[in-house]
PDB file of C-alpha atoms in Angstrom:
ATOM      1  CA  MET P1301     -29.004  -3.337  -6.712  1.00 42.00           C
ATOM      2  CA  THR P1302     -27.445  -2.013  -3.543  1.00 44.00           C
ATOM      3  CA  ASN P1303     -29.852  -0.632  -0.960  1.00 48.00           C
ATOM      4  CA  PRO P1304     -28.603   2.919  -0.110  1.00 50.00           C
ATOM      5  CA  ALA P1305     -30.348   2.939   3.263  1.00 50.00           C
ATOM      6  CA  LEU P1306     -28.753  -0.359   4.238  1.00 46.00           C
ATOM      7  CA  ALA P1307     -25.368   0.874   3.086  1.00 47.00           C
ATOM      8  CA  GLY P1308     -25.778   3.958   5.284  1.00 51.00           C
ATOM      9  CA  ARG P1309     -26.593   1.883   8.354  1.00 51.00           C
ATOM     10  CA  MET P1310     -23.613  -0.389   7.687  1.00 50.00           C
ATOM     11  CA  GLN P1311     -21.368   2.642   7.344  1.00 51.00           C
ATOM     12  CA  GLY P1312     -22.285   3.806  10.836  1.00 53.00           C
ATOM     13  CA  GLU P1313     -21.795   0.355  12.329  1.00 52.00           C
ATOM     14  CA  LEU P1314     -18.445  -0.257  10.656  1.00 54.00           C
ATOM     15  CA  SER P1315     -17.164   3.204  11.612  1.00 55.00           C
ATOM     16  CA  SER P1316     -17.137   2.204  15.270  1.00 53.00           C
ATOM     17  CA  ILE P1317     -14.758  -0.633  14.441  1.00 51.00           C
ATOM     18  CA  LEU P1318     -12.661   0.495  11.489  1.00 51.00           C
ATOM     19  CA  GLY P1319     -12.752   4.261  11.848  1.00 52.00           C
ATOM     20  CA  THR P1320     -14.782   6.724   9.833  1.00 51.00           C
ATOM     21  CA  GLU P1321     -12.121   7.505   7.195  1.00 50.00           C
ATOM     22  CA  THR P1322     -11.667   3.864   6.224  1.00 52.00           C
ATOM     23  CA  VAL P1323     -15.378   3.192   5.941  1.00 54.00           C
ATOM     24  CA  ILE P1324     -16.040   6.326   3.907  1.00 51.00           C
ATOM     25  CA  ALA P1325     -13.271   5.236   1.543  1.00 52.00           C
ATOM     26  CA  LEU P1326     -14.838   1.810   1.175  1.00 52.00           C
ATOM     27  CA  THR P1327     -18.367   3.053   0.702  1.00 48.00           C
ATOM     28  CA  THR P1328     -17.648   5.921  -1.657  1.00 51.00           C
ATOM     29  CA  GLY P1329     -15.859   3.734  -4.169  1.00 52.00           C
ATOM     30  CA  GLY P1330     -18.972   3.277  -6.288  1.00 47.00           C
ATOM     31  CA  ALA P1331     -21.757   0.708  -6.304  1.00 46.00           C
ATOM     32  CA  VAL P1332     -19.393  -2.264  -6.301  1.00 51.00           C
ATOM     33  CA  ALA P1333     -17.527  -1.039  -3.224  1.00 54.00           C
ATOM     34  CA  VAL P1334     -20.771  -0.303  -1.371  1.00 46.00           C
ATOM     35  CA  ALA P1335     -22.191  -3.690  -2.239  1.00 47.00           C
ATOM     36  CA  LYS P1336     -19.035  -5.400  -1.062  1.00 55.00           C
ATOM     37  CA  THR P1337     -19.020  -3.476   2.217  1.00 52.00           C
ATOM     38  CA  VAL P1338     -22.634  -4.421   2.895  1.00 46.00           C
ATOM     39  CA  LYS P1339     -21.976  -8.035   1.947  1.00 51.00           C
ATOM     40  CA  VAL P1340     -18.982  -8.253   4.273  1.00 54.00           C
ATOM     41  CA  ALA P1341     -20.898  -6.657   7.132  1.00 51.00           C
ATOM     42  CA  ASN P1342     -23.865  -8.974   6.691  1.00 51.00           C
ATOM     43  CA  GLN P1343     -21.738 -12.121   6.569  1.00 53.00           C
ATOM     44  CA  ALA P1344     -19.857 -11.470   9.813  1.00 50.00           C
ATOM     45  CA  SER P1345     -21.494 -12.808  12.975  1.00 47.00           C
ATOM     46  CA  VAL P1346     -22.592 -10.549  15.820  1.00 47.00           C
ATOM     47  CA  ASP P1347     -20.114 -12.249  18.157  1.00 49.00           C
ATOM     48  CA  VAL P1348     -17.179 -11.530  15.861  1.00 53.00           C
ATOM     49  CA  ARG P1349     -18.235  -7.914  15.322  1.00 54.00           C
ATOM     50  CA  TYR P1350     -18.593  -6.963  18.937  1.00 53.00           C
ATOM     51  CA  ASN P1351     -16.498  -9.396  20.978  1.00 68.00           C
ATOM     52  CA  ASN P1352     -13.366  -9.502  18.841  1.00 74.00           C
ATOM     53  CA  PRO P1353     -12.925  -6.319  16.752  1.00 71.00           C
ATOM     54  CA  GLN P1354      -9.424  -7.341  15.630  1.00 72.00           C
ATOM     55  CA  GLU P1355     -10.738 -10.610  14.218  1.00 76.00           C
ATOM     56  CA  TYR P1356     -13.419  -8.642  12.395  1.00 76.00           C
ATOM     57  CA  ARG P1357     -10.820  -6.254  10.949  1.00 75.00           C
ATOM     58  CA  GLU P1358      -8.847  -9.223   9.632  1.00 77.00           C
ATOM     59  CA  TYR P1359     -12.026 -10.704   8.199  1.00 77.00           C
ATOM     60  CA  LEU P1360     -12.824  -7.479   6.358  1.00 76.00           C
ATOM     61  CA  ALA P1361      -9.282  -7.232   5.048  1.00 79.00           C
ATOM     62  CA  LYS P1362      -9.422 -10.783   3.706  1.00 80.00           C
ATOM     63  CA  GLU P1363     -12.754 -10.139   2.000  1.00 80.00           C
ATOM     64  CA  ALA P1364     -11.321  -7.017   0.370  1.00 81.00           C
ATOM     65  CA  GLY P1365      -8.263  -8.909  -0.902  1.00 85.00           C
ATOM     66  CA  ILE P1366      -5.893  -7.203   1.539  1.00 89.00           C
ATOM     67  CA  PRO P1367      -3.036  -9.260   3.076  1.00 89.00           C
ATOM     68  CA  LYS P1368      -3.067  -9.894   6.808  1.00 85.00           C
ATOM     69  CA  HIS P1369       0.563  -8.756   7.091  1.00 88.00           C
ATOM     70  CA  ILE P1370       2.888  -6.817   4.789  1.00 91.00           C
ATOM     71  CA  ASN P1371       6.600  -6.870   5.627  1.00 91.00           C
ATOM     72  CA  PRO P1372       7.695  -3.230   5.238  1.00 88.00           C
ATOM     73  CA  LEU P1373      11.263  -4.239   4.354  1.00 90.00           C
ATOM     74  CA  LYS P1374      10.162  -6.776   1.724  1.00 90.00           C
ATOM     75  CA  PRO P1375       6.526  -6.019   0.888  1.00 90.00           C
ATOM     76  CA  THR P1376       6.234  -8.340  -2.091  1.00 88.00           C
ATOM     77  CA  ASN P1377       2.651  -9.375  -1.308  1.00 91.00           C
ATOM     78  CA  ALA P1378       1.612  -5.740  -1.738  1.00 91.00           C
ATOM     79  CA  TYR P1379       2.018  -5.899  -5.532  1.00 91.00           C
ATOM     80  CA  GLY P1380      -1.368  -5.946  -7.221  1.00 89.00           C
ATOM     81  CA  LEU P1381      -3.064  -3.892  -4.511  1.00 91.00           C
ATOM     82  CA  ASP P1382      -4.423  -0.547  -5.609  1.00 90.00           C
ATOM     83  CA  SER P1383      -3.802   2.658  -3.687  1.00 90.00           C
ATOM     84  CA  GLN P1384      -7.044   2.422  -1.703  1.00 89.00           C
ATOM     85  CA  GLN P1385      -6.324  -1.156  -0.621  1.00 90.00           C
ATOM     86  CA  LEU P1386      -2.864  -0.116   0.547  1.00 92.00           C
ATOM     87  CA  ARG P1387      -4.293   2.766   2.534  1.00 91.00           C
ATOM     88  CA  THR P1388      -6.970   0.555   4.055  1.00 88.00           C
ATOM     89  CA  TYR P1389      -4.377  -2.041   5.109  1.00 90.00           C
ATOM     90  CA  PHE P1390      -2.529   0.503   7.234  1.00 91.00           C
ATOM     91  CA  GLU P1391      -5.698   2.085   8.640  1.00 88.00           C
ATOM     92  CA  ILE P1392      -7.109  -1.302   9.633  1.00 84.00           C
ATOM     93  CA  ASN P1393      -3.856  -1.946  11.484  1.00 86.00           C
ATOM     94  CA  GLY P1394      -4.149   1.265  13.475  1.00 86.00           C
ATOM     95  CA  TYR P1395      -1.898   3.669  11.561  1.00 92.00           C
ATOM     96  CA  HIS P1396      -2.816   7.253  10.712  1.00 93.00           C
ATOM     97  CA  VAL P1397      -2.670   7.748   6.938  1.00 95.00           C
ATOM     98  CA  ASN P1398      -3.033  10.923   4.911  1.00 94.00           C
ATOM     99  CA  SER P1399      -2.524  11.851   1.261  1.00 93.00           C
ATOM    100  CA  VAL P1400       0.551  13.857   0.293  1.00 93.00           C
ATOM    101  CA  LYS P1401       1.622  15.440  -2.970  1.00 85.00           C
ATOM    102  CA  GLU P1402       3.567  13.427  -5.483  1.00 74.00           C
ATOM    103  CA  ALA P1403       7.128  14.565  -6.190  1.00 70.00           C
ATOM    104  CA  SER P1404       7.291  17.492  -8.604  1.00 58.00           C
ATOM    105  CA  GLN P1405       8.980  15.387 -11.292  1.00 62.00           C
ATOM    106  CA  GLY P1406       6.242  12.756 -11.148  1.00 59.00           C
ATOM    107  CA  SER P1407       3.655  12.116 -13.859  1.00 63.00           C
ATOM    108  CA  GLY P1408       0.729  13.063 -11.628  1.00 73.00           C
ATOM    109  CA  ASN P1409      -0.747   9.558 -11.788  1.00 79.00           C
ATOM    110  CA  ALA P1410       0.624   8.235  -8.478  1.00 87.00           C
ATOM    111  CA  GLN P1411      -1.101   8.110  -5.110  1.00 92.00           C
ATOM    112  CA  VAL P1412       1.246   8.875  -2.201  1.00 95.00           C
ATOM    113  CA  TYR P1413       0.378   8.431   1.468  1.00 96.00           C
ATOM    114  CA  ALA P1414       2.246   9.383   4.643  1.00 96.00           C
ATOM    115  CA  ILE P1415       2.114   6.722   7.369  1.00 96.00           C
ATOM    116  CA  ASN P1416       2.517   9.031  10.325  1.00 90.00           C
ATOM    117  CA  ASN P1417       2.906   6.710  13.295  1.00 89.00           C
ATOM    118  CA  HIS P1418       4.605   3.667  11.738  1.00 94.00           C
ATOM    119  CA  PRO P1419       7.969   2.706  13.294  1.00 93.00           C
ATOM    120  CA  GLU P1420       9.602   1.898   9.939  1.00 95.00           C
ATOM    121  CA  ILE P1421       7.646   3.400   7.040  1.00 96.00           C
ATOM    122  CA  ALA P1422       7.429   7.106   6.226  1.00 96.00           C
ATOM    123  CA  LYS P1423       5.473   6.926   2.960  1.00 96.00           C
ATOM    124  CA  ILE P1424       3.934   4.472   0.530  1.00 96.00           C
ATOM    125  CA  GLN P1425       3.287   5.095  -3.135  1.00 94.00           C
ATOM    126  CA  HIS P1426       1.241   3.272  -5.731  1.00 93.00           C
ATOM    127  CA  SER P1427       1.941   4.231  -9.327  1.00 90.00           C
ATOM    128  CA  PRO P1428      -0.281   2.672 -11.988  1.00 89.00           C
ATOM    129  CA  SER P1429       1.085   1.789 -15.378  1.00 85.00           C
ATOM    130  CA  THR P1430       1.347   4.749 -17.747  1.00 81.00           C
ATOM    131  CA  SER P1431       2.589   2.781 -20.758  1.00 81.00           C
ATOM    132  CA  ASN P1432      -0.730   3.278 -22.563  1.00 81.00           C
ATOM    133  CA  LEU P1433      -0.601   7.069 -22.208  1.00 81.00           C
ATOM    134  CA  PRO P1434       0.888   9.544 -24.700  1.00 85.00           C
ATOM    135  CA  LEU P1435       4.660   9.728 -24.275  1.00 80.00           C
ATOM    136  CA  LYS P1436       4.588  13.188 -22.662  1.00 78.00           C
ATOM    137  CA  ASN P1437       2.196  11.928 -19.944  1.00 80.00           C
ATOM    138  CA  ARG P1438       4.093   8.788 -18.985  1.00 80.00           C
ATOM    139  CA  SER P1439       5.953   8.436 -15.715  1.00 81.00           C
ATOM    140  CA  GLN P1440       9.714   7.938 -15.836  1.00 82.00           C
ATOM    141  CA  HIS P1441       9.272   4.271 -14.867  1.00 85.00           C
ATOM    142  CA  GLU P1442       6.167   3.627 -17.051  1.00 88.00           C
ATOM    143  CA  GLY P1443       5.221   0.271 -15.488  1.00 88.00           C
ATOM    144  CA  GLU P1444       3.094  -0.171 -12.367  1.00 90.00           C
ATOM    145  CA  TYR P1445       4.965  -0.235  -9.084  1.00 93.00           C
ATOM    146  CA  ILE P1446       4.637   0.112  -5.339  1.00 94.00           C
ATOM    147  CA  LYS P1447       7.264   1.993  -3.345  1.00 95.00           C
ATOM    148  CA  PHE P1448       7.829   2.004   0.404  1.00 96.00           C
ATOM    149  CA  THR P1449       9.973   4.887   1.657  1.00 96.00           C
ATOM    150  CA  LEU P1450      11.545   4.075   5.017  1.00 96.00           C
ATOM    151  CA  LYS P1451      11.902   6.561   7.851  1.00 95.00           C
ATOM    152  CA  LYS P1452      14.788   9.014   7.958  1.00 94.00           C
ATOM    153  CA  ALA P1453      16.847   9.742  11.049  1.00 95.00           C
ATOM    154  CA  GLU P1454      14.803  11.907  13.406  1.00 92.00           C
ATOM    155  CA  LYS P1455      14.483  12.966  17.021  1.00 90.00           C
ATOM    156  CA  ASP P1456      11.863  11.312  19.188  1.00 85.00           C
ATOM    157  CA  ALA P1457       9.620  13.097  21.689  1.00 85.00           C
ATOM    158  CA  ALA P1458      12.427  13.039  24.256  1.00 89.00           C
ATOM    159  CA  GLY P1459      14.861  14.703  21.863  1.00 91.00           C
ATOM    160  CA  ILE P1460      16.886  11.546  21.289  1.00 93.00           C
ATOM    161  CA  MET P1461      18.057  11.017  17.697  1.00 94.00           C
ATOM    162  CA  LYS P1462      16.718   7.799  16.218  1.00 92.00           C
ATOM    163  CA  PRO P1463      18.705   6.287  13.330  1.00 94.00           C
ATOM    164  CA  ALA P1464      17.275   6.022   9.850  1.00 96.00           C
ATOM    165  CA  VAL P1465      15.537   2.776   8.954  1.00 95.00           C
ATOM    166  CA  LYS P1466      17.351   0.746   6.291  1.00 95.00           C
ATOM    167  CA  ASP P1467      16.663  -2.625   4.740  1.00 94.00           C
ATOM    168  CA  ALA P1468      19.117  -5.539   4.986  1.00 92.00           C
ATOM    169  CA  TYR P1469      21.147  -4.085   2.114  1.00 94.00           C
ATOM    170  CA  GLY P1470      21.312  -0.516   3.433  1.00 95.00           C
ATOM    171  CA  ASN P1471      18.592   0.947   1.218  1.00 96.00           C
ATOM    172  CA  SER P1472      15.984   3.515   2.206  1.00 96.00           C
ATOM    173  CA  LYS P1473      13.419   2.742  -0.516  1.00 96.00           C
ATOM    174  CA  VAL P1474      11.809  -0.585  -1.405  1.00 96.00           C
ATOM    175  CA  TYR P1475      10.196  -1.106  -4.814  1.00 96.00           C
ATOM    176  CA  ILE P1476       7.934  -3.927  -5.953  1.00 95.00           C
ATOM    177  CA  ILE P1477       7.855  -3.951  -9.732  1.00 95.00           C
ATOM    178  CA  ASP P1478       7.077  -5.909 -12.859  1.00 92.00           C
ATOM    179  CA  PRO P1479      10.571  -6.065 -14.388  1.00 93.00           C
ATOM    180  CA  THR P1480       9.152  -6.497 -17.890  1.00 91.00           C
ATOM    181  CA  THR P1481       7.470  -3.076 -17.842  1.00 91.00           C
ATOM    182  CA  PHE P1482       9.400  -1.026 -15.259  1.00 92.00           C
ATOM    183  CA  LYS P1483      11.914   1.387 -16.796  1.00 92.00           C
ATOM    184  CA  LYS P1484      15.139   2.874 -15.396  1.00 91.00           C
ATOM    185  CA  THR P1485      16.241   2.611 -11.764  1.00 92.00           C
ATOM    186  CA  ALA P1486      16.534   4.739  -8.597  1.00 93.00           C
ATOM    187  CA  LYS P1487      19.187   5.575  -6.006  1.00 94.00           C
ATOM    188  CA  ASP P1488      19.259   4.094  -2.490  1.00 96.00           C
ATOM    189  CA  SER P1489      16.647   1.576  -3.559  1.00 97.00           C
ATOM    190  CA  ILE P1490      16.110  -2.152  -3.657  1.00 96.00           C
ATOM    191  CA  PHE P1491      13.868  -3.841  -6.208  1.00 97.00           C
ATOM    192  CA  TYR P1492      11.812  -7.024  -5.954  1.00 96.00           C
ATOM    193  CA  ASN P1493       9.489  -8.727  -8.384  1.00 94.00           C
ATOM    194  CA  LYS P1494       6.076  -9.865  -7.199  1.00 90.00           C
ATOM    195  CA  GLN P1495       7.457 -13.356  -6.583  1.00 91.00           C
ATOM    196  CA  GLY P1496       9.760 -11.913  -3.911  1.00 90.00           C
ATOM    197  CA  GLN P1497      12.991 -12.270  -5.885  1.00 94.00           C
ATOM    198  CA  ARG P1498      15.564  -9.521  -5.522  1.00 95.00           C
ATOM    199  CA  LEU P1499      16.395  -7.765  -8.783  1.00 97.00           C
ATOM    200  CA  GLN P1500      19.478  -6.030 -10.091  1.00 95.00           C
ATOM    201  CA  TYR P1501      19.546  -3.463 -12.909  1.00 95.00           C
ATOM    202  CA  ILE P1502      22.134  -4.609 -15.458  1.00 94.00           C
ATOM    203  CA  ASN P1503      22.538  -3.258 -18.993  1.00 92.00           C
ATOM    204  CA  ARG P1504      19.200  -1.426 -18.826  1.00 90.00           C
ATOM    205  CA  GLU P1505      17.194  -4.432 -17.692  1.00 93.00           C
ATOM    206  CA  TYR P1506      16.290  -6.135 -14.431  1.00 96.00           C
ATOM    207  CA  LYS P1507      17.649  -9.578 -13.667  1.00 95.00           C
ATOM    208  CA  VAL P1508      16.994 -11.861 -10.708  1.00 96.00           C
ATOM    209  CA  VAL P1509      19.865 -11.932  -8.213  1.00 94.00           C
ATOM    210  CA  LYS P1510      20.909 -15.559  -7.707  1.00 83.00           C
TER     211      LYS P1510
END
C-alpha cells in the first residue's frame, strides 16, 4: 500500500521542481498515481533532483510515459496519451495550462486545455472514444482523438500583428486519429494516424496519402 505521509512529503519536494499544479494532478489521480509519483521520486538520485532540474523533469516524464518532445505541427507521438498526460507534458516544459469549456456542440466527454504562453499552440483537446455510449451521448467523431488548435493571428505586447500559425499544408488544426473508428471530418484541419501517416477523407473513409 502507498504510505500517505510519504506521498505528502514527496508532493512538497516535487512541487519545488515541477510546480504545485502538476504535482497535485499527479498525486490526486488515485492510489496508482500516488504510488507512481513516490516511486519516481525515490528512484531519482539527489544529484539529479537538485543539480539538474531539467534532467529530473525529463526523467519524470519518461517514467510517466510522456514523450520528451511533441512536434506541435505533427504531434503523432501524442496519440495514446490521456488528457492528464498531455497537460503534464506542457507543464513540465514550462507552459501555463488551464482547463477551458468544450465547444457547445461537443459530447461533453472531451478535456480541452488552453496553452497560454506557447508560440504555436492555442489549445489541445483529448476526446476519448464514445462508440460504446448510447447513440445520443456519442461525439460527432465517435473514435478517440487528439486535436491541436494552432494560434490565430493576434497582436503582441508591442501592438504588432503576428500572423496565424499554420501547418505545412495551411491548416489551423491538427488531428491524430484512429482512422478505423474516427467518423466524419473537419474544416481547416489535417489528419494523421498514430504511425505519422497523413490521411485524406475520401468517400466517407480515411486513406493514407501516398
